[in-house]
Structures are given as structure tokens and as C-alpha cells.
mmCIF file of C-alpha atoms in Angstrom:
data_model
loop_
_atom_site.group_PDB
_atom_site.id
_atom_site.type_symbol
_atom_site.label_atom_id
_atom_site.label_comp_id
_atom_site.label_asym_id
_atom_site.label_seq_id
_atom_site.Cartn_x
_atom_site.Cartn_y
_atom_site.Cartn_z
ATOM 1 C CA MET H 147 -56.576 -30.364 -11.187
ATOM 2 C CA PRO H 148 -57.161 -31.090 -7.366
ATOM 3 C CA GLU H 149 -58.958 -28.329 -5.295
ATOM 4 C CA TRP H 150 -56.273 -27.970 -3.133
ATOM 5 C CA LEU H 151 -53.894 -26.611 -5.446
ATOM 6 C CA LEU H 152 -56.239 -23.826 -6.549
ATOM 7 C CA LYS H 153 -56.684 -22.432 -3.142
ATOM 8 C CA LYS H 154 -54.582 -19.836 -1.674
ATOM 9 C CA ASP H 155 -52.016 -20.663 1.080
ATOM 10 C CA ASP H 156 -51.980 -18.687 4.143
ATOM 11 C CA TYR H 157 -49.787 -20.338 6.364
ATOM 12 C CA ILE H 158 -47.495 -18.016 8.195
ATOM 13 C CA PRO H 159 -44.765 -19.954 10.137
ATOM 14 C CA LEU H 160 -43.727 -18.780 13.554
ATOM 15 C CA GLU H 161 -40.646 -17.231 13.321
ATOM 16 C CA GLU H 162 -37.600 -18.501 14.979
ATOM 17 C CA LYS H 163 -34.287 -16.933 15.793
ATOM 18 C CA ASN H 164 -32.249 -19.922 14.806
ATOM 19 C CA THR H 165 -29.468 -19.335 17.352
ATOM 20 C CA PHE H 166 -28.067 -22.832 17.422
ATOM 21 C CA ILE H 167 -27.564 -23.085 13.717
ATOM 22 C CA ASN H 168 -26.190 -19.522 13.237
ATOM 23 C CA LYS H 169 -23.799 -19.945 16.185
ATOM 24 C CA SER H 170 -22.528 -23.434 14.689
ATOM 25 C CA ILE H 171 -22.084 -21.798 11.166
ATOM 26 C CA LEU H 172 -20.165 -18.628 12.665
ATOM 27 C CA THR H 173 -17.870 -20.969 14.786
ATOM 28 C CA ILE H 174 -17.057 -23.309 11.391
ATOM 29 C CA LEU H 175 -16.363 -20.252 9.512
ATOM 30 C CA LYS H 176 -13.906 -18.731 12.105
ATOM 31 C CA MET H 177 -12.167 -21.880 12.105
ATOM 32 C CA LEU H 178 -11.590 -22.259 8.686
ATOM 33 C CA SER H 179 -10.923 -18.622 7.966
ATOM 34 C CA LYS H 180 -8.039 -19.139 10.432
ATOM 35 C CA PHE H 181 -6.777 -22.443 8.227
ATOM 36 C CA LYS H 182 -7.274 -20.529 4.965
ATOM 37 C CA TYR H 183 -5.672 -17.131 6.243
ATOM 38 C CA GLY H 184 -2.572 -19.278 7.243
ATOM 39 C CA SER H 185 -2.447 -21.380 3.960
ATOM 40 C CA LYS H 186 -3.052 -18.082 1.510
ATOM 41 C CA PHE H 187 -1.020 -15.570 3.702
ATOM 42 C CA GLU H 188 2.400 -14.904 2.343
ATOM 43 C CA SER H 189 4.340 -16.582 4.958
ATOM 44 C CA ASN H 190 7.738 -15.682 3.713
ATOM 45 C CA ARG H 191 7.414 -12.114 4.548
ATOM 46 C CA PHE H 192 10.523 -12.180 6.347
ATOM 47 C CA ASN H 193 12.403 -14.078 4.135
ATOM 48 C CA ILE H 194 13.372 -16.780 6.504
ATOM 49 C CA ASN H 195 13.352 -20.293 5.907
ATOM 50 C CA ALA H 196 11.059 -22.374 7.804
ATOM 51 C CA ILE H 197 13.715 -24.692 9.564
ATOM 52 C CA THR H 198 15.286 -21.235 10.734
ATOM 53 C CA LYS H 199 12.312 -20.256 12.413
ATOM 54 C CA ILE H 200 11.720 -23.865 14.058
ATOM 55 C CA ILE H 201 15.176 -23.960 15.176
ATOM 56 C CA SER H 202 14.885 -20.240 16.413
ATOM 57 C CA ALA H 203 11.670 -21.108 18.602
ATOM 58 C CA ILE H 204 13.035 -24.299 19.985
ATOM 59 C CA ILE H 205 16.251 -22.472 20.990
ATOM 60 C CA LEU H 206 14.498 -19.495 22.762
ATOM 61 C CA ILE H 207 11.814 -22.001 24.486
ATOM 62 C CA ILE H 208 14.570 -23.998 25.871
ATOM 63 C CA MET H 209 16.784 -21.058 26.936
ATOM 64 C CA VAL H 210 13.559 -19.295 28.662
ATOM 65 C CA SER H 211 12.761 -22.643 30.490
ATOM 66 C CA LEU H 212 16.158 -22.943 31.825
ATOM 67 C CA SER H 213 16.797 -19.217 32.862
ATOM 68 C CA ARG H 214 16.375 -17.697 36.282
ATOM 69 C CA SER H 215 17.232 -14.487 35.595
ATOM 70 C CA PHE H 216 14.763 -11.847 34.995
ATOM 71 C CA GLY H 217 17.029 -9.640 32.813
ATOM 72 C CA PHE H 218 17.304 -12.581 30.287
ATOM 73 C CA LEU H 219 13.991 -12.741 30.098
ATOM 74 C CA ILE H 220 12.945 -9.140 29.575
ATOM 75 C CA ILE H 221 15.445 -9.168 26.852
ATOM 76 C CA VAL H 222 13.768 -12.113 25.087
ATOM 77 C CA ASP H 223 10.284 -10.066 25.679
ATOM 78 C CA VAL H 224 11.623 -6.985 24.259
ATOM 79 C CA TYR H 225 12.869 -8.777 21.122
ATOM 80 C CA LEU H 226 9.265 -10.674 20.945
ATOM 81 C CA LEU H 227 7.488 -7.340 21.172
ATOM 82 C CA LEU H 228 9.269 -6.038 18.426
ATOM 83 C CA ILE H 229 8.262 -9.114 16.091
ATOM 84 C CA ILE H 230 4.959 -8.628 17.051
ATOM 85 C CA SER H 231 4.750 -5.050 16.289
ATOM 86 C CA VAL H 232 5.212 -5.761 12.343
ATOM 87 C CA LEU H 233 2.391 -8.391 12.449
ATOM 88 C CA THR H 234 -1.174 -7.731 11.168
ATOM 89 C CA ALA H 235 -3.593 -6.321 13.473
ATOM 90 C CA LYS H 236 -5.517 -9.587 13.467
ATOM 91 C CA GLU H 237 -2.254 -11.708 14.315
ATOM 92 C CA ILE H 238 -1.513 -9.434 17.141
ATOM 93 C CA ASN H 239 -5.176 -9.554 18.428
ATOM 94 C CA HIS H 240 -4.809 -13.375 18.474
ATOM 95 C CA ILE H 241 -1.209 -13.582 19.812
ATOM 96 C CA ILE H 242 -2.236 -11.108 22.742
ATOM 97 C CA ARG H 243 -5.364 -12.835 23.507
ATOM 98 C CA MET H 244 -3.852 -16.359 23.964
ATOM 99 C CA ALA H 245 -1.043 -15.003 26.252
ATOM 100 C CA VAL H 246 -3.623 -12.992 28.269
ATOM 101 C CA VAL H 247 -5.504 -16.154 28.737
ATOM 102 C CA VAL H 248 -2.627 -18.635 29.443
ATOM 103 C CA ALA H 249 -1.161 -15.889 32.188
ATOM 104 C CA ILE H 250 -4.666 -15.655 33.986
ATOM 105 C CA PHE H 251 -4.766 -19.208 34.003
ATOM 106 C CA THR H 252 -1.315 -19.763 35.270
ATOM 107 C CA LEU H 253 -1.879 -17.071 37.970
ATOM 108 C CA ILE H 254 -5.029 -18.951 39.266
ATOM 109 C CA VAL H 255 -3.014 -22.048 39.584
ATOM 110 C CA LEU H 256 0.165 -20.223 41.276
ATOM 111 C CA LEU H 257 -2.137 -18.319 43.631
ATOM 112 C CA PRO H 258 -1.814 -20.358 46.597
ATOM 113 C CA SER H 259 2.064 -20.335 46.084
ATOM 114 C CA ILE H 260 2.079 -16.576 45.925
ATOM 115 C CA LEU H 261 -0.138 -16.416 49.159
ATOM 116 C CA MET H 262 2.493 -18.478 50.772
ATOM 117 C CA GLY H 263 5.302 -15.958 49.914
ATOM 118 C CA ASN H 264 6.771 -17.570 47.046
ATOM 119 C CA GLN H 265 6.162 -14.439 44.787
ATOM 120 C CA ASN H 266 9.413 -14.374 42.960
ATOM 121 C CA ASN H 267 9.481 -17.919 41.639
ATOM 122 C CA SER H 268 5.710 -17.560 41.085
ATOM 123 C CA VAL H 269 6.184 -14.398 38.955
ATOM 124 C CA LEU H 270 9.017 -15.753 37.048
ATOM 125 C CA LEU H 271 7.366 -19.100 36.129
ATOM 126 C CA ILE H 272 4.104 -16.862 34.608
ATOM 127 C CA ILE H 273 6.532 -14.536 32.908
ATOM 128 C CA LYS H 274 8.239 -17.902 31.222
ATOM 129 C CA THR H 275 4.817 -19.248 30.300
ATOM 130 C CA LEU H 276 3.728 -15.965 28.875
ATOM 131 C CA THR H 277 6.838 -15.536 26.828
ATOM 132 C CA THR H 278 6.964 -19.424 25.678
ATOM 133 C CA ILE H 279 3.282 -19.062 24.695
ATOM 134 C CA THR H 280 4.318 -15.890 22.438
ATOM 135 C CA VAL H 281 6.970 -17.771 20.700
ATOM 136 C CA VAL H 282 4.819 -20.677 19.746
ATOM 137 C CA ASN H 283 2.087 -18.421 18.613
ATOM 138 C CA ILE H 284 4.635 -15.918 16.499
ATOM 139 C CA THR H 285 6.160 -18.938 14.966
ATOM 140 C CA SER H 286 2.911 -20.705 14.081
ATOM 141 C CA SER H 287 1.872 -17.108 12.474
ATOM 142 C CA ILE H 288 4.414 -16.519 10.286
ATOM 143 C CA SER H 289 4.636 -20.118 8.907
ATOM 144 C CA LYS H 290 2.451 -22.257 6.715
ATOM 145 C CA TRP H 291 1.419 -25.747 7.724
ATOM 146 C CA ASP H 292 3.065 -27.527 4.972
ATOM 147 C CA GLU H 293 6.177 -25.868 5.400
ATOM 148 C CA THR H 294 6.217 -27.135 9.319
ATOM 149 C CA THR H 295 5.716 -30.238 8.039
ATOM 150 C CA LYS H 296 8.592 -30.283 6.027
ATOM 151 C CA THR H 297 10.693 -29.010 8.784
ATOM 152 C CA LEU H 298 9.560 -32.239 10.905
ATOM 153 C CA LYS H 299 11.024 -34.182 8.331
ATOM 154 C CA LEU H 300 14.623 -32.462 8.313
ATOM 155 C CA PHE H 301 14.265 -33.084 12.021
ATOM 156 C CA PHE H 302 14.087 -37.013 11.848
ATOM 157 C CA ILE H 303 10.577 -37.214 12.903
ATOM 158 C CA PRO H 304 8.761 -40.536 12.126
ATOM 159 C CA ASP H 305 7.060 -40.378 8.692
ATOM 160 C CA ILE H 306 3.956 -41.995 10.181
ATOM 161 C CA PHE H 307 3.246 -38.669 12.868
ATOM 162 C CA ILE H 308 4.158 -36.376 9.683
ATOM 163 C CA LEU H 309 1.533 -38.369 7.718
ATOM 164 C CA VAL H 310 -0.988 -38.177 10.612
ATOM 165 C CA LEU H 311 -0.450 -34.535 11.035
ATOM 166 C CA ASP H 312 -0.630 -33.650 7.483
ATOM 167 C CA ILE H 313 -3.847 -35.668 6.878
ATOM 168 C CA THR H 314 -5.597 -34.103 9.975
ATOM 169 C CA ILE H 315 -4.891 -30.545 9.133
ATOM 170 C CA LYS H 316 -6.032 -31.141 5.295
ATOM 171 C CA TYR H 317 -9.185 -33.033 6.466
ATOM 172 C CA ILE H 318 -10.140 -30.543 8.978
ATOM 173 C CA ILE H 319 -10.606 -27.841 6.052
ATOM 174 C CA ILE H 320 -12.597 -30.213 4.037
ATOM 175 C CA PHE H 321 -14.820 -31.906 6.715
ATOM 176 C CA GLY H 322 -15.587 -28.222 7.947
ATOM 177 C CA GLU H 323 -16.734 -27.189 4.454
ATOM 178 C CA PHE H 324 -18.796 -30.255 4.633
ATOM 179 C CA SER H 325 -20.395 -29.556 7.562
ATOM 180 C CA LEU H 326 -20.875 -25.992 6.780
ATOM 181 C CA ASN H 327 -22.971 -26.945 3.837
ATOM 182 C CA MET H 328 -24.785 -29.492 5.782
ATOM 183 C CA LEU H 329 -25.813 -26.525 8.320
ATOM 184 C CA TYR H 330 -26.568 -24.191 5.402
ATOM 185 C CA ALA H 331 -28.873 -26.842 4.114
ATOM 186 C CA LEU H 332 -30.534 -27.530 7.649
ATOM 187 C CA LYS H 333 -31.115 -23.472 7.829
ATOM 188 C CA LEU H 334 -32.965 -23.484 4.490
ATOM 189 C CA ARG H 335 -35.177 -26.216 4.867
ATOM 190 C CA SER H 336 -36.258 -25.463 8.572
ATOM 191 C CA VAL H 337 -39.504 -23.634 8.481
ATOM 192 C CA GLY H 338 -41.423 -22.541 11.624
ATOM 193 C CA LYS H 339 -40.451 -23.156 15.116
ATOM 194 C CA ASN H 340 -39.047 -26.491 16.001
ATOM 195 C CA LYS H 341 -37.581 -26.904 19.672
ATOM 196 C CA ASN H 342 -35.920 -30.117 18.749
ATOM 197 C CA LYS H 343 -33.666 -28.547 16.375
ATOM 198 C CA THR H 344 -30.767 -28.956 18.250
ATOM 199 C CA THR H 345 -31.229 -32.853 18.117
ATOM 200 C CA SER H 346 -30.271 -32.618 14.293
ATOM 201 C CA ILE H 347 -26.645 -32.404 15.369
ATOM 202 C CA SER H 348 -26.662 -36.158 15.951
ATOM 203 C CA GLY H 349 -27.759 -36.862 12.351
ATOM 204 C CA ILE H 350 -24.946 -34.141 11.349
ATOM 205 C CA ILE H 351 -22.587 -36.305 13.309
ATOM 206 C CA GLY H 352 -23.459 -39.357 12.145
ATOM 207 C CA THR H 353 -23.334 -38.341 8.565
ATOM 208 C CA MET H 354 -19.588 -36.923 8.765
ATOM 209 C CA PHE H 355 -18.780 -40.232 10.283
ATOM 210 C CA ILE H 356 -20.033 -41.930 7.169
ATOM 211 C CA LYS H 357 -18.422 -39.409 4.850
ATOM 212 C CA SER H 358 -15.063 -39.875 6.753
ATOM 213 C CA LYS H 359 -14.984 -43.451 6.544
ATOM 214 C CA GLU H 360 -15.814 -43.212 2.649
ATOM 215 C CA MET H 361 -13.061 -40.656 2.115
ATOM 216 C CA ALA H 362 -10.808 -42.687 4.124
ATOM 217 C CA GLU H 363 -11.247 -45.563 2.122
ATOM 218 C CA GLU H 364 -10.828 -43.336 -1.216
ATOM 219 C CA MET H 365 -7.649 -41.989 0.224
ATOM 220 C CA TYR H 366 -5.946 -45.340 1.146
ATOM 221 C CA GLY H 367 -7.062 -46.783 -2.348
ATOM 222 C CA ALA H 368 -5.318 -43.511 -4.302
ATOM 223 C CA MET H 369 -2.367 -43.825 -1.971
ATOM 224 C CA GLU H 370 -1.961 -47.542 -2.787
ATOM 225 C CA CYS H 371 -2.459 -46.835 -6.636
ATOM 226 C CA ARG H 372 0.385 -44.319 -6.700
ATOM 227 C CA GLY H 373 2.867 -46.490 -4.815
ATOM 228 C CA PHE H 374 2.811 -44.423 -1.512
ATOM 229 C CA THR H 375 4.745 -46.586 1.250
ATOM 230 C CA GLY H 376 4.427 -44.065 3.823
ATOM 231 C CA GLU H 377 7.990 -42.481 3.196
ATOM 232 C CA TYR H 378 8.007 -38.849 3.014
ATOM 233 C CA LYS H 379 10.516 -37.307 0.551
ATOM 234 C CA LEU H 380 11.537 -33.790 0.139
ATOM 235 C CA HIS H 381 12.102 -32.379 -3.016
ATOM 236 C CA SER H 382 12.700 -28.480 -2.698
ATOM 237 C CA LYS H 383 16.041 -27.422 -1.251
ATOM 238 C CA LEU H 384 16.186 -24.687 1.043
ATOM 239 C CA LYS H 385 18.221 -21.679 0.829
ATOM 240 C CA PHE H 386 19.446 -19.617 3.074
ATOM 241 C CA ARG H 387 19.538 -15.900 2.573
ATOM 242 C CA LEU H 388 20.722 -12.809 4.374
ATOM 243 C CA ASN H 389 17.497 -12.877 6.588
ATOM 244 C CA ASP H 390 18.529 -16.209 7.672
ATOM 245 C CA MET H 391 22.037 -15.475 8.651
ATOM 246 C CA LEU H 392 20.647 -12.414 10.744
ATOM 247 C CA CYS H 393 18.269 -14.863 12.488
ATOM 248 C CA ILE H 394 21.076 -17.346 13.448
ATOM 249 C CA MET H 395 23.385 -14.131 14.535
ATOM 250 C CA ILE H 396 20.315 -13.165 16.885
ATOM 251 C CA ASP H 397 19.926 -16.589 18.105
ATOM 252 C CA ILE H 398 23.703 -16.792 18.782
ATOM 253 C CA GLY H 399 23.435 -13.534 20.962
ATOM 254 C CA PHE H 400 20.512 -14.737 23.018
ATOM 255 C CA ILE H 401 22.883 -17.987 23.972
ATOM 256 C CA VAL H 402 25.589 -15.490 24.858
ATOM 257 C CA SER H 403 23.219 -13.476 26.873
ATOM 258 C CA TYR H 404 21.813 -16.496 28.652
ATOM 259 C CA PHE H 405 25.212 -17.877 30.017
ATOM 260 C CA TYR H 406 26.510 -14.345 30.804
ATOM 261 C CA PHE H 407 23.069 -13.968 33.135
ATOM 262 C CA VAL H 408 23.822 -17.487 34.428
ATOM 263 C CA ARG H 409 27.138 -16.386 35.712
ATOM 264 C CA VAL H 410 25.842 -13.098 37.047
#
């Protein structure tokens, strides 16, 4: 047996914080948790079809964009606050944070207009932006991605667009988990202090590119073997419930309110 195998190893590696790897892992975990939370969470908690949600959101966005009445915008905002109040704490935090960020950015952009005396229109535009972002975030929080793509088919969206969107969402999760495993492997194999550890990101990106190319070829072959022609077909029937009718009545009420405030 070699003598060096019989000697005791007194090597003590220098400690390192691994800030870069830890931050990368946390960022990917946050991204994956959002997608998996949305896919596993019961999206039908309101018992409303996806098509009713999307149509209601589109109607609200159009009316808010065209309205010049503060009264109508206040009614819509109160309605949105009622919906937000029944969501989970995590969803409320996300919606409010996004709305505040967008409102602050819009305020900064419109600051010259406000200083020049155009306060009313600027405030109206800020409220419209805030309301529109809130509508989009609420709709995305209570809807699954597969329901959204199914609804796009009902709106006669081209199949190629639905295909790209559906595959992109699915492969974000797949490649996120793959890159997460690579970062874990990099962290376990990192011994001692290495000042050039951030350069390993280039190797991860290169490996991800090769892996994505291989998976794209495998997916193309699998879809070709199964006779996929690029056409999406809906096999499930949409059922309208009492809550769907209630949502439609609320939309009609908003339309009536919009034309009422237009005349005032």
C-alpha cells in the first residue's frame, strides 16, 4: 500500500460563503414554486370557467382603458378589492407588490406632466394602470396555465402561438429543475475558496443549451411519431354553473355603469 494512503490528511479548506450559488438556487426555487403552486393549487375555487374569467378580465380592461370617469374606476377598484380579500396571503402579497411597483414607475414617468399642471389626466392614467395590472394579476392567480391555453383556442388564436406558449411554460419548469440540480452538484463539489466560481455559470449555460437541443429533437421525434400536425383539439366540454351566470351579470352591470358614467 502506498505510504501516502497511510498518512493522515490535515488539509482544512478555507471557508467560503457561496453567496453566488446560494442566490442562484434561491432564485430558481422561487421561480419553480410559482409555477408549481399555480399548477397544484385548486384554480376552480370560485367555480367559474376559464373562458368566463378571461372574457370578464378583457371586458374590464377595455372599459377601464376607455373610461375617463373617476367614479367608474372607483367602482371597479372596490370590486377588485373584494376579490383580493378572499385570496390567500401569498397571492395578496404578490398582487399588491406588483401593483405598487407599476404605480411608482408610472408616477415617475408622468412626473413631468404633473409638474406642468396636468394633474387630473396623470392621476387618471396612474389609476387605470394600477387597475389593469390588478385585473391581470388576479386572473393569473385564480387560473391554471393549461386552462389559459385552452381558452386561447376558443378565441381562435393560431395553434402555433398556443404551441409555443404551452411548450415554453412546461420547459421552464423542466430546465429550472435541471439547472437546480447542476447548481446543487456545483455546490457539493466546491471545496475551499475559489475566486472564479462565478465563471462556472458559462459551463451551466453551455450544458443547458446542449440539453435543450437534445430535448427539442426528442420532442419533435415523439410528436412526429404520434402524428401531431400542430392542431390543438378540445376534448373537454365547458359547463356553465351558477357562479358563471353571476359573473356574467356582474360584467353586464359594469357595462351599464360604464355607459352611465359616459353620459354624466
